Each structure stands twice: as C-alpha cells, then as structure tokens.
mmCIF file of C-alpha atoms in Angstrom:
data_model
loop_
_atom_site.group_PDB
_atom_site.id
_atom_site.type_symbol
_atom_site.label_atom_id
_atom_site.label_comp_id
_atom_site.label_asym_id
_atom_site.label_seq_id
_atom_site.Cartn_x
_atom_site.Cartn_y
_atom_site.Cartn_z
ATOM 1 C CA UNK A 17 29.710 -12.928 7.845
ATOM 2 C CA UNK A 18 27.305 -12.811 5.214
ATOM 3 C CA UNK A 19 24.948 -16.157 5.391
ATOM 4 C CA UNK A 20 24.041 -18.171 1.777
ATOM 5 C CA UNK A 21 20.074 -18.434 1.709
ATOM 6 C CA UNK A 22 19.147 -22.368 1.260
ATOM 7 C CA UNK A 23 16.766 -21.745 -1.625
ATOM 8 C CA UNK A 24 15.544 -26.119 -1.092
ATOM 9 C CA UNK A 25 14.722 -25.173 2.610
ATOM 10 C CA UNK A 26 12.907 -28.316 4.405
ATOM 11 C CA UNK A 27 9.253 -26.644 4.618
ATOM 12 C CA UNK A 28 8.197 -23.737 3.042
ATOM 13 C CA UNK A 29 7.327 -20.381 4.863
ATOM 14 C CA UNK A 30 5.153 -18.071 2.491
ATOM 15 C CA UNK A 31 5.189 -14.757 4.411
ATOM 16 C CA UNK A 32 4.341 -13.040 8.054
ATOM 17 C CA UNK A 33 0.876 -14.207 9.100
ATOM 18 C CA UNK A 34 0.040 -13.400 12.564
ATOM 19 C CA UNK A 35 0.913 -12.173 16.153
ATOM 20 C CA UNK A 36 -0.172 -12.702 19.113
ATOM 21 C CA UNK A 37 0.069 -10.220 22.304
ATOM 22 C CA UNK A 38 -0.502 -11.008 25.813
ATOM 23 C CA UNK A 39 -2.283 -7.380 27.294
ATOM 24 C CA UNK A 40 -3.581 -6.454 30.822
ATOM 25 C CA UNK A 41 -6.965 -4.088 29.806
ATOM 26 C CA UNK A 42 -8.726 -6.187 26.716
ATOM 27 C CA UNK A 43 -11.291 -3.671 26.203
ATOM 28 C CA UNK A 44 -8.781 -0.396 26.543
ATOM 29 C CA UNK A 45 -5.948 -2.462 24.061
ATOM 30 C CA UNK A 46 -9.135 -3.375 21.498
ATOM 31 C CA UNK A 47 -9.950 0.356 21.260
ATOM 32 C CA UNK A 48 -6.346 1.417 20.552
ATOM 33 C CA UNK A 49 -6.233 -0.614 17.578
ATOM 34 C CA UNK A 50 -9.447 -0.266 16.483
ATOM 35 C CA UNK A 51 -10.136 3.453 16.751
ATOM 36 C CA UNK A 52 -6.391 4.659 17.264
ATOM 37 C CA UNK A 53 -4.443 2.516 14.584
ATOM 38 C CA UNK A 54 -7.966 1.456 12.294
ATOM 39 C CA UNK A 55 -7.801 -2.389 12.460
ATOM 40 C CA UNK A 56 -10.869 -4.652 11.756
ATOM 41 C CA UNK A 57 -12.221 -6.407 14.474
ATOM 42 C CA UNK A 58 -12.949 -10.312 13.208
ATOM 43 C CA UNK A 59 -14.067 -11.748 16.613
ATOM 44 C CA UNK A 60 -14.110 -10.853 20.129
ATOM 45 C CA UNK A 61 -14.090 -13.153 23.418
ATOM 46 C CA UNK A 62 -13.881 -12.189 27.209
ATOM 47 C CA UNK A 63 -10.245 -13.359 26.720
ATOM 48 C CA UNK A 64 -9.147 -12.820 23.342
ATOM 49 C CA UNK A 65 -10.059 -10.172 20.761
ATOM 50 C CA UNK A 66 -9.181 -10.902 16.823
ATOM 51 C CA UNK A 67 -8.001 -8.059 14.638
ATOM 52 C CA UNK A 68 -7.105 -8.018 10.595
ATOM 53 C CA UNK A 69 -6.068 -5.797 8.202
ATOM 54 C CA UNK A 70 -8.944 -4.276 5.777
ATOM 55 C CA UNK A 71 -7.650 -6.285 2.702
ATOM 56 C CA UNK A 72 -7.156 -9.371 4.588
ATOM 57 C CA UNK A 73 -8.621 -12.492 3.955
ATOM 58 C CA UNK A 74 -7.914 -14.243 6.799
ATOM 59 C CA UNK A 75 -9.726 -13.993 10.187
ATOM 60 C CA UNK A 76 -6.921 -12.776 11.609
ATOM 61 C CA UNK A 77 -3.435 -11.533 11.909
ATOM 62 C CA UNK A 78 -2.926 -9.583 15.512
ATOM 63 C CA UNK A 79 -4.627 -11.668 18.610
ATOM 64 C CA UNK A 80 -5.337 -9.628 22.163
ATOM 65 C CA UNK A 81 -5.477 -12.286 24.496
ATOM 66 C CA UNK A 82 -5.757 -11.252 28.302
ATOM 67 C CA UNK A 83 -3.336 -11.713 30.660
ATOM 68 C CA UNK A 84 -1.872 -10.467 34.165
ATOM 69 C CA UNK A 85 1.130 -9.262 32.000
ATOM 70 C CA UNK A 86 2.380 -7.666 29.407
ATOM 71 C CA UNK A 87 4.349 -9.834 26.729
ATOM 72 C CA UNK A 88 4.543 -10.923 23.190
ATOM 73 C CA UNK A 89 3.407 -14.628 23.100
ATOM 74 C CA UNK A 90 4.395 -15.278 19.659
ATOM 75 C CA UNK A 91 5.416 -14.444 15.825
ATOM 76 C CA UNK A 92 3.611 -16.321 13.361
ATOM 77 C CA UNK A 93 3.947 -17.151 9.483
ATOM 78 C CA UNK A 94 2.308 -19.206 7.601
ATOM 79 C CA UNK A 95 3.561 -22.341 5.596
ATOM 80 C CA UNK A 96 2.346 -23.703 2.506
ATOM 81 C CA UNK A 97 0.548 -26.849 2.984
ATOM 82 C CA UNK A 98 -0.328 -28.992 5.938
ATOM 83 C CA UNK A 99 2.574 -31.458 4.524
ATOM 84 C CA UNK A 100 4.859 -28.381 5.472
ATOM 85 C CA UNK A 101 3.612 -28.689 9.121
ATOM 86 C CA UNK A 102 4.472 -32.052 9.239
ATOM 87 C CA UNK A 103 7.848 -31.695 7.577
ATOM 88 C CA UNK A 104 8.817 -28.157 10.324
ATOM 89 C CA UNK A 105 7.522 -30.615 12.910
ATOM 90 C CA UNK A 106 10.637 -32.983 11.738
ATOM 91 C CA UNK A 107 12.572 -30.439 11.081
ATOM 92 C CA UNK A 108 12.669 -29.057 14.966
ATOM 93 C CA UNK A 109 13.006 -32.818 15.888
ATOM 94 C CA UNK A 110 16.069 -33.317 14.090
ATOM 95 C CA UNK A 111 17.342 -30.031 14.929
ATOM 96 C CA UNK A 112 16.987 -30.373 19.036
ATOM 97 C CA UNK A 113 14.605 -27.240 18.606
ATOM 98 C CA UNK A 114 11.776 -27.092 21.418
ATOM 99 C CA UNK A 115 8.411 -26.920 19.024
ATOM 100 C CA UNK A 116 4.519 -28.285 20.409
ATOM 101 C CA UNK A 117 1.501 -29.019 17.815
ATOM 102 C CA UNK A 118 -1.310 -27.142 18.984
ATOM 103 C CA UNK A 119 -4.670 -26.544 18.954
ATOM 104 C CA UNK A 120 -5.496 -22.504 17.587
ATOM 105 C CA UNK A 121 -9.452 -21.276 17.273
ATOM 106 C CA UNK A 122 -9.788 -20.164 13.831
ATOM 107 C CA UNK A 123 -6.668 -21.859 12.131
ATOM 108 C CA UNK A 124 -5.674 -25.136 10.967
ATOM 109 C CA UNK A 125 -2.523 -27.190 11.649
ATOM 110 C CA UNK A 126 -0.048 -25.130 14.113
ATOM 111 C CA UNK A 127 3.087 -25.785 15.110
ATOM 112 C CA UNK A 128 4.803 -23.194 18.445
ATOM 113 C CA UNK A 129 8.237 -23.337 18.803
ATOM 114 C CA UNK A 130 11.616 -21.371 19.753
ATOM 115 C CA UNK A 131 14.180 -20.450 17.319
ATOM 116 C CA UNK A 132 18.261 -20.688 17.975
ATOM 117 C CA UNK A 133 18.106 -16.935 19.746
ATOM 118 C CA UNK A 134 14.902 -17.785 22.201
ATOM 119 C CA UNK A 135 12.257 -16.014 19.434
ATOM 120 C CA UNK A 136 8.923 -17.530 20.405
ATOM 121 C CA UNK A 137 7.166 -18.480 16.698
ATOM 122 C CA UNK A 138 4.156 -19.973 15.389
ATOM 123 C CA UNK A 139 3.744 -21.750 11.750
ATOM 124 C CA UNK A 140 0.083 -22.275 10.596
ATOM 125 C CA UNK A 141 -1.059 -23.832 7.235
ATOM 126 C CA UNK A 142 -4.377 -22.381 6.988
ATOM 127 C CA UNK A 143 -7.172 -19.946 8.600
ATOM 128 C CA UNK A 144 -10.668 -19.971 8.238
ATOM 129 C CA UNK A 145 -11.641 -17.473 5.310
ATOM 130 C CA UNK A 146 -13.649 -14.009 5.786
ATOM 131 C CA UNK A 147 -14.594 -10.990 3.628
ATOM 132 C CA UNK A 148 -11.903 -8.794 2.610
ATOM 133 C CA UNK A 149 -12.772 -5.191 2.931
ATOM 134 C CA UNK A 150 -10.590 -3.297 1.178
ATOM 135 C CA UNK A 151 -13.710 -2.241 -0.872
ATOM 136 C CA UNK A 152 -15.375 -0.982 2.083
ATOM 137 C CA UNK A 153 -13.647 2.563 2.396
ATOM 138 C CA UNK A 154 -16.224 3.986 4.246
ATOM 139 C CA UNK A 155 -14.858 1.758 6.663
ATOM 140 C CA UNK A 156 -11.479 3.185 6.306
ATOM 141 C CA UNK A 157 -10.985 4.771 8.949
ATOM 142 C CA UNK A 158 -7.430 5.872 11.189
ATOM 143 C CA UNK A 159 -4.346 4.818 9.137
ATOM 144 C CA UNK A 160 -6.536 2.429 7.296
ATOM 145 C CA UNK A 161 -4.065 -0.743 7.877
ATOM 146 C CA UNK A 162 -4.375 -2.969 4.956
ATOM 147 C CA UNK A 163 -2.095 -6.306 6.178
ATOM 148 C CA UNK A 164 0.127 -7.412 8.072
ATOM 149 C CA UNK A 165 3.849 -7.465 6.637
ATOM 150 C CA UNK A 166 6.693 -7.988 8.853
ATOM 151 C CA UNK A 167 8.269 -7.785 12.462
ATOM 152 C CA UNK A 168 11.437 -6.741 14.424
ATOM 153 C CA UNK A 169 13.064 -8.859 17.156
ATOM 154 C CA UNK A 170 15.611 -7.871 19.139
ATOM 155 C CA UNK A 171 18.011 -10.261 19.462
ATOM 156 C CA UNK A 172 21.633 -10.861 21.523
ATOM 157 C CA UNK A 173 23.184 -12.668 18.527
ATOM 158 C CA UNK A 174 22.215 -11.546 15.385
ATOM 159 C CA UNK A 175 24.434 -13.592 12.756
ATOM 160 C CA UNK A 176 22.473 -17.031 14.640
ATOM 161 C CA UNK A 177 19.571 -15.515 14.342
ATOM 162 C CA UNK A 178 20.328 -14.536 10.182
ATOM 163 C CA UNK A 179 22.064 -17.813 9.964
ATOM 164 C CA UNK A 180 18.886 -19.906 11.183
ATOM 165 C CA UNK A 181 16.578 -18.363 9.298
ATOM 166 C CA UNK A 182 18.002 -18.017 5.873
ATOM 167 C CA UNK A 183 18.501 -21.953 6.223
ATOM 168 C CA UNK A 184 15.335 -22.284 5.844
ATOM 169 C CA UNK A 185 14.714 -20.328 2.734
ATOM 170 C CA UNK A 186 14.846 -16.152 3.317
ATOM 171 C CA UNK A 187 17.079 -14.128 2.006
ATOM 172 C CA UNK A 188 18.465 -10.538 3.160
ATOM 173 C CA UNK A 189 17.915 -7.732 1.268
ATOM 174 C CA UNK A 190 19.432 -5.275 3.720
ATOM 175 C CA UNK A 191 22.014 -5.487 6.236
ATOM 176 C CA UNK A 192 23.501 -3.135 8.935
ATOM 177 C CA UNK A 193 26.930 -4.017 9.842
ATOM 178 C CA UNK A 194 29.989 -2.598 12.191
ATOM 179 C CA UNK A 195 31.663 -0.348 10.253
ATOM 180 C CA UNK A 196 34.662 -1.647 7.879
ATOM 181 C CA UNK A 197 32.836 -5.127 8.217
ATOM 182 C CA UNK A 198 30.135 -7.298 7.974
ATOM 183 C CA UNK A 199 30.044 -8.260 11.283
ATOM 184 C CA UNK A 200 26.286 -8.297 11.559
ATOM 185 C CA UNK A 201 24.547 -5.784 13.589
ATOM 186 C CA UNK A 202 20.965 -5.764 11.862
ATOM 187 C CA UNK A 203 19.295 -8.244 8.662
ATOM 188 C CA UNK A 204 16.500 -7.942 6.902
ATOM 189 C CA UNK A 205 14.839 -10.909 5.699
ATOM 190 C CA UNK A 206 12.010 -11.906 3.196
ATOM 191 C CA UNK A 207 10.331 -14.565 1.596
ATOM 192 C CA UNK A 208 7.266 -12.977 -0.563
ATOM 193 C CA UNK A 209 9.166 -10.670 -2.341
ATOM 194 C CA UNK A 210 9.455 -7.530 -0.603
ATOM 195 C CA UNK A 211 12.120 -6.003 1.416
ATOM 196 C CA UNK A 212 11.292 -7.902 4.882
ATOM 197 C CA UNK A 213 9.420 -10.674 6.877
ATOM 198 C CA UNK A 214 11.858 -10.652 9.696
ATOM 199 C CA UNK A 215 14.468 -8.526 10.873
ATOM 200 C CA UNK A 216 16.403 -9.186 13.582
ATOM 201 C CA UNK A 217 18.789 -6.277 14.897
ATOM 202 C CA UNK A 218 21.485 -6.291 17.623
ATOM 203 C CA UNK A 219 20.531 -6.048 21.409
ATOM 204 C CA UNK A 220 19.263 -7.213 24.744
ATOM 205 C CA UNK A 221 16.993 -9.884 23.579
ATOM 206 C CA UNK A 222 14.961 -11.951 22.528
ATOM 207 C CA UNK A 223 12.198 -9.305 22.592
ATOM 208 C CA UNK A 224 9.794 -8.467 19.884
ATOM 209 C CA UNK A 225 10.644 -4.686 19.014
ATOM 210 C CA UNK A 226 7.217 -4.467 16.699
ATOM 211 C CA UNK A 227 4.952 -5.306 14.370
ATOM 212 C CA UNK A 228 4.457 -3.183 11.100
ATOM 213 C CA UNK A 229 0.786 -3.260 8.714
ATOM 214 C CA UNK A 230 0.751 -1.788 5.785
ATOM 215 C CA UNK A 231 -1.621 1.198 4.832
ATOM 216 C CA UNK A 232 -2.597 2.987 1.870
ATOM 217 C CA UNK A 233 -0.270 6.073 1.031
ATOM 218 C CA UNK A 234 1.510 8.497 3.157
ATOM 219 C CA UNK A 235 -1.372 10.476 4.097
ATOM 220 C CA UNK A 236 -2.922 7.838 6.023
ATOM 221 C CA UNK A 237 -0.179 8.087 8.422
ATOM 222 C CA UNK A 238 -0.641 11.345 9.007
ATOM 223 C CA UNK A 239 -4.339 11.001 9.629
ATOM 224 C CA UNK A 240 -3.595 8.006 11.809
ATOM 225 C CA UNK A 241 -0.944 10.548 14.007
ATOM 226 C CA UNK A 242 -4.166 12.890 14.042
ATOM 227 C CA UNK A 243 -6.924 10.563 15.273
ATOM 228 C CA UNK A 244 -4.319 9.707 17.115
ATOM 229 C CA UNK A 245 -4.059 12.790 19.203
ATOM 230 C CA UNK A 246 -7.816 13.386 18.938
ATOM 231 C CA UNK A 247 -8.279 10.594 20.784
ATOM 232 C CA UNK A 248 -6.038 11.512 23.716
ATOM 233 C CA UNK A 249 -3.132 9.082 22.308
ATOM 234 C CA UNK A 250 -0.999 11.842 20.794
ATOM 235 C CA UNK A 251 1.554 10.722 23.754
ATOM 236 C CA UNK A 252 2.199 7.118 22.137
ATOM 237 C CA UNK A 253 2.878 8.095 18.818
ATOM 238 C CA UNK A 254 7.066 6.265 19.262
ATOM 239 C CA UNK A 255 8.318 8.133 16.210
ATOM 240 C CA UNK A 256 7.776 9.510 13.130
ATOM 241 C CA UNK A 257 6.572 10.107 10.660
ATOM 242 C CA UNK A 258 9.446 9.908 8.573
ATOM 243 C CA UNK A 259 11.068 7.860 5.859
ATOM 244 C CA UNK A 260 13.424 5.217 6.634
ATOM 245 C CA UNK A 261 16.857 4.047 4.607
ATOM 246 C CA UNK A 262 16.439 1.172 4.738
ATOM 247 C CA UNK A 263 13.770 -0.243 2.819
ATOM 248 C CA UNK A 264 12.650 2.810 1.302
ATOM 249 C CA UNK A 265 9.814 3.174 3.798
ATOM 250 C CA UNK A 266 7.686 6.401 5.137
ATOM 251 C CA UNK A 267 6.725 5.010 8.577
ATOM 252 C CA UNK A 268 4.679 6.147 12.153
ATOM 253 C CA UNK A 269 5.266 3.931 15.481
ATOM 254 C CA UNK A 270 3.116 3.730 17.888
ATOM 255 C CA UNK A 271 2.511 2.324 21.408
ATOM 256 C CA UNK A 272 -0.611 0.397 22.786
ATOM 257 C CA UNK A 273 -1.401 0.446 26.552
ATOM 258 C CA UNK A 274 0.702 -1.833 27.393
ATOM 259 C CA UNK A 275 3.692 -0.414 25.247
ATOM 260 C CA UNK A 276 3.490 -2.816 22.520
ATOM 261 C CA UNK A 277 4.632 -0.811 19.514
ATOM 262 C CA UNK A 278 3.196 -1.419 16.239
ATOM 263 C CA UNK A 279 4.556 0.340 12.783
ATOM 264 C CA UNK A 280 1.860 1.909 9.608
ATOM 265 C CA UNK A 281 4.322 2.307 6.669
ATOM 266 C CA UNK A 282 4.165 2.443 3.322
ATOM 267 C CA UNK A 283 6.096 1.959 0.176
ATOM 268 C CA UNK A 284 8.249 -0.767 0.286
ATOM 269 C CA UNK A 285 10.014 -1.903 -3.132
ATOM 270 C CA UNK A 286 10.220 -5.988 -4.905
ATOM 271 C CA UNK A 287 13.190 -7.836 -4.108
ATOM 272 C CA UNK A 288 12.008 -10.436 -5.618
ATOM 273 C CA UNK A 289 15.508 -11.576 -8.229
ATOM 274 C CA UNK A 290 17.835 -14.171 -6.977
ATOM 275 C CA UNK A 291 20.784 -12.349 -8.349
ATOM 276 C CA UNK A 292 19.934 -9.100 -6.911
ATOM 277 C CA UNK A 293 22.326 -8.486 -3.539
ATOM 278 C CA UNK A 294 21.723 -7.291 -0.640
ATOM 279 C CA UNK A 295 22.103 -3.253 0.795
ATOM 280 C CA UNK A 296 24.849 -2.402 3.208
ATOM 281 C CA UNK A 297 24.690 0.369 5.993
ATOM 282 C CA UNK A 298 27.318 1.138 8.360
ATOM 283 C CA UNK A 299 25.998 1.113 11.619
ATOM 284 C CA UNK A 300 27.249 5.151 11.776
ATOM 285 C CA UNK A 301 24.962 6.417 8.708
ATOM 286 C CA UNK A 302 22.669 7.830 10.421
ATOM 287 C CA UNK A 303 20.306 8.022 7.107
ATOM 288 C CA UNK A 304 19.808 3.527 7.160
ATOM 289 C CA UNK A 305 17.372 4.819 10.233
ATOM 290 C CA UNK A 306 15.957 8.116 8.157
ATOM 291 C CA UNK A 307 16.471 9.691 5.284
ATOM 292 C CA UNK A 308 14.791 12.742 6.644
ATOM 293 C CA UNK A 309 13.187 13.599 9.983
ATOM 294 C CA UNK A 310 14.501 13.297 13.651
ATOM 295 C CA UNK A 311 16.503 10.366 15.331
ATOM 296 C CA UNK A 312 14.770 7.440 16.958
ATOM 297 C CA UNK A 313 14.622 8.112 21.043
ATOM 298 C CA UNK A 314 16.219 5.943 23.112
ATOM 299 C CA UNK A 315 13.082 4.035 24.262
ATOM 300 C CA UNK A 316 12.577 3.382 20.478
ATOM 301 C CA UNK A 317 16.156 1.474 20.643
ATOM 302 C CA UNK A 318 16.053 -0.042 23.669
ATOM 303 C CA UNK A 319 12.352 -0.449 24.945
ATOM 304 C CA UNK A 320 10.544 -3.777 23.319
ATOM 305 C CA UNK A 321 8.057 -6.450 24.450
ATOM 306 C CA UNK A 322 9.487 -9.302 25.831
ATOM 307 C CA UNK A 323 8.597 -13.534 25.458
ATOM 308 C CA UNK A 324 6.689 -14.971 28.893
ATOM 309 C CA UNK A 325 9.334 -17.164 30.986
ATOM 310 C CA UNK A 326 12.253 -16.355 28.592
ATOM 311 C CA UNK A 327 15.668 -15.017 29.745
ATOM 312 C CA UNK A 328 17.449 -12.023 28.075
ATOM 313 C CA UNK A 329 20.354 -11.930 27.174
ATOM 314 C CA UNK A 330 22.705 -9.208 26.840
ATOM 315 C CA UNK A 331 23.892 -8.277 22.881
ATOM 316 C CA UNK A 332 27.336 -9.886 21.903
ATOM 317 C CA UNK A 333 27.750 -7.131 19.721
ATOM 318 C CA UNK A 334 28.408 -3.578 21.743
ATOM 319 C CA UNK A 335 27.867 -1.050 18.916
ATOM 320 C CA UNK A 336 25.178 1.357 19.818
ATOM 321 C CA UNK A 337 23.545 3.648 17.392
ATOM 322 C CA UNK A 338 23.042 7.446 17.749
ATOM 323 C CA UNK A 339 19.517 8.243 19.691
ATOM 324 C CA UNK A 340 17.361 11.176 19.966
ATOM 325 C CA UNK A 341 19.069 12.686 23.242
ATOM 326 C CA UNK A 342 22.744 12.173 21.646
ATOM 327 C CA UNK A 343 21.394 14.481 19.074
ATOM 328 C CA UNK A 344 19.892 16.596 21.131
ATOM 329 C CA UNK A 345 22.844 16.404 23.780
ATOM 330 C CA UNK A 346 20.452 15.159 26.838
ATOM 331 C CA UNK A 347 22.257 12.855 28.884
#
C-alpha cells in the first residue's frame, strides 16, 4: 500500500547529514576514504577520525570511530532548529520510541534513537562551521566526493519502515513493488528535493546497506575505480560503474576494510512538486537496478553492515531479485 506523506510533520528533517561507523583499523579505514574514495579529513583523534565532503560546510558528515567490531552506529539528518529537537524529543515520547539526548563533539543539540524497524538514527540541529573546499580542486583528488546525500537500510518490513517515515514529512519518489501490486518491496524517500534521503528495501534487517556522496561528473568515478586499483583496492570496488533506473543515477560501490560499502554517483534529478507521483518498478525489471552494465552480485544484495546489540530479522516479504551468478548461471 502506497503511504500519504504528512506534509505538517511534528519536527522538521532538512536532509541526510551524517554517519557514523564503528571500524577495527582507524588508521587503515582513514586511508581508504581519504586516498581511495577522496574525502576531506576535518579532525582526527586516537578514537575517532572526521571526514566531509569537499563542498561541505559542516565539520563533518562520515565519523570513524574505533571499535573491536565492525558495525554501523548510526544514520543521521539534520533538523531545522533546536525547537525541532525538542519537539522529535516529544515526539519519540509520545510515540513509545526508544530516543537519548546526547552529548556529540562538534555538533549541537542531538537526539539518538530507533525507528519502528530497529534503524539506529541520529537528529542534530547544528555543527560547528568550516571552510568549504569545493574551490580547492587541486585538492580534488580520487572521485572528488562533494556531500553527503542519502543511505540504504535494509529492512524486514518495508511498508513500516515507508509508513514511519513519510509521517513525518518525506515523500517517495520511487518505489519497487511485487509484481501486479504495490506490495512494497523497496521506497525511496526525500525531503530536500531530490530523488532520495532514505531508502529502505526488502530484507534481513535492520542493516545499513550504504552510504552514497555525491561527486562531480561521471568521470570522477572512473578515476576513483582507477586510484582505486592503483592503490591495491581494485578488489573492493562492489559494483559498477553503471547507471541505475531508478533515480537516474551513474554510480561505483565500494567497500572499506571492514566491508562498509559506500556509493560515488552522480546525476540525480528535482523532485521537488507536490503533485508530481511517484515511479513504479516491478521487482522483475531488471533495468530499476541498471539501465546498462552487469547485475549486482549477490554480496551486493545480501551483504550490509549491521546496528551494535540489534537483532535481525528475517524479510516478511520473500521476493528476491536476480543477482550476478543467476545471470551468469553460478550456483
């Protein structure tokens, strides 16, 4: 079932801020995405390293923080004001949602809680203000990332997931759905006007599946896949590059150490017009995953970073896409 976005939400979320990954080698998962991937490096600790894109004004929007393992610790966006804090904060109250005000170096009011489906997430107001550099293109150097712009969670139930979060003010612009239906099997969601903030899509979850910056033009993902294999990392480029259906996007995944995967892609369009509706895929068109260019491998599917003491769940959906090996016939 299609959800109806609540355009009066209770707070207001602006856009994807900032993520945070838990990582077992600081100093080897700081030189992926600083030489590898081309991220700017705002701040480094002996626990934590800060990373932003080059056009980014704020001191951050990926956080290293070391750890015995490997997990995703949490999705952030950012809210308007420091009145919306408050007013999320009453929100989760009223809604029996488990939520904690917390105290973040280098941002202002922040709220940490769990949405309906287990998704660990983090709401901040404000972060403390640093040069951009999208100026500085001497300094641009791998796939150049230029912000951050959305994520993909995995999740067991994706119309609770879509239902939540449209409640509070997205709306989808794209939808995979079981074929003949729309019972949901993948939703894109935004708030700022492009195709996506937040997608959730079906399966074993709640697991982050990645995190996607934006770069310049489709030749800097193709010099990011080459410094990627002159740097010995040719082995973690996930897929691509290709172009996806949905959203219109030209795209490269890639894996850190610890297998976090992180997306460079370009070109999405505005859906920015209330009246404008949403795209449909059936879960079988193979061209809602690319529109040229191989299949996605099974470990692209399946494989995703999960949240520290939170149970998975198995999909309540059982449609399963086409991979790589079905393609190939590799069983």
């Amino acid at each position: 079932m299609l959800p109806t976005t609540n355009h009066n939400p209770a707070f207001t979320i602006t856009r994807a801020s900032h993520v945070a990954l838990a990582v077992t080698d600081l100093e080897k998962s700081r030189d992926f995405y600083r030489d590898v991937c081309g991220l700017v490096v705002t701040d480094e600790t002996d626990k934590h390293v800060y990373f932003r894109g080059l056009e980014e004004a704020s001191h951050h929007s990926l956080v290293l923080e070391l750890a015995e393992q490997p997990n995703a610790l949490h999705v952030g966006f950012r809210v308007r004001t420091d009145d919306d804090i408050v007013a999320a904060e009453k929100f989760c109250r009223d809604n029996n949602l488990e939520y904690q005000r917390v105290e973040k170096d280098h941002q202002g009011p922040t709220i940490q809680f769990r949405d309906p489906v287990g998704t660990h997430m983090e709401f901040t107001s404000s972060m403390e203000v640093v040069d951009r550099k999208m100026q500085n293109f001497n300094e641009f150097v791998a796939g150049a990332p230029q912000r951050l712009d959305h994520y993909q969670c995995v999740t067991y139930d994706v119309q609770k997931a879509t239902d939540f979060w449209t409640s509070l003010g997205m709306r989808m612009s794209e939808y995979t759905a079981k074929d003949g239906t729309d019972e949901l099997w993948g939703s894109w969601m935004e708030v700022k006007g492009n195709t996506h903030d937040l997608v959730f899509t079906n399966g074993r979850g709640p697991r982050l599946h990645h995190f996607a910056f934006a770069v310049p033009d489709g030749s800097s993902l193709i010099h990011a896949a080459d410094v990627a294999g002159a740097l010995g990392a040719g082995d973690e480029i996930d897929r691509g590059p290709g172009r996806h259906g949905i959203s219109n996007a030209l795209f490269l995944y890639l894996r850190d150490p610890d297998q976090h995967r992180i997306e460079l892609f370009n070109t999405h369009y505005q859906f920015i017009d209330l009246e404008t509706p949403p795209i449909r895929w059936d879960i079988s068109n193979p061209r809602r995953a690319q529109l040229w260019g191989m299949p996605a491998s099974r470990r692209w599917f399946f494989e995703a970073s999960e949240f520290p003491g939170e149970q998975v769940r198995e999909p309540l959906l059982q449609a399963s896409p086409d991979t790589l090996e079905d393609y190939l016939g590799i069983h």
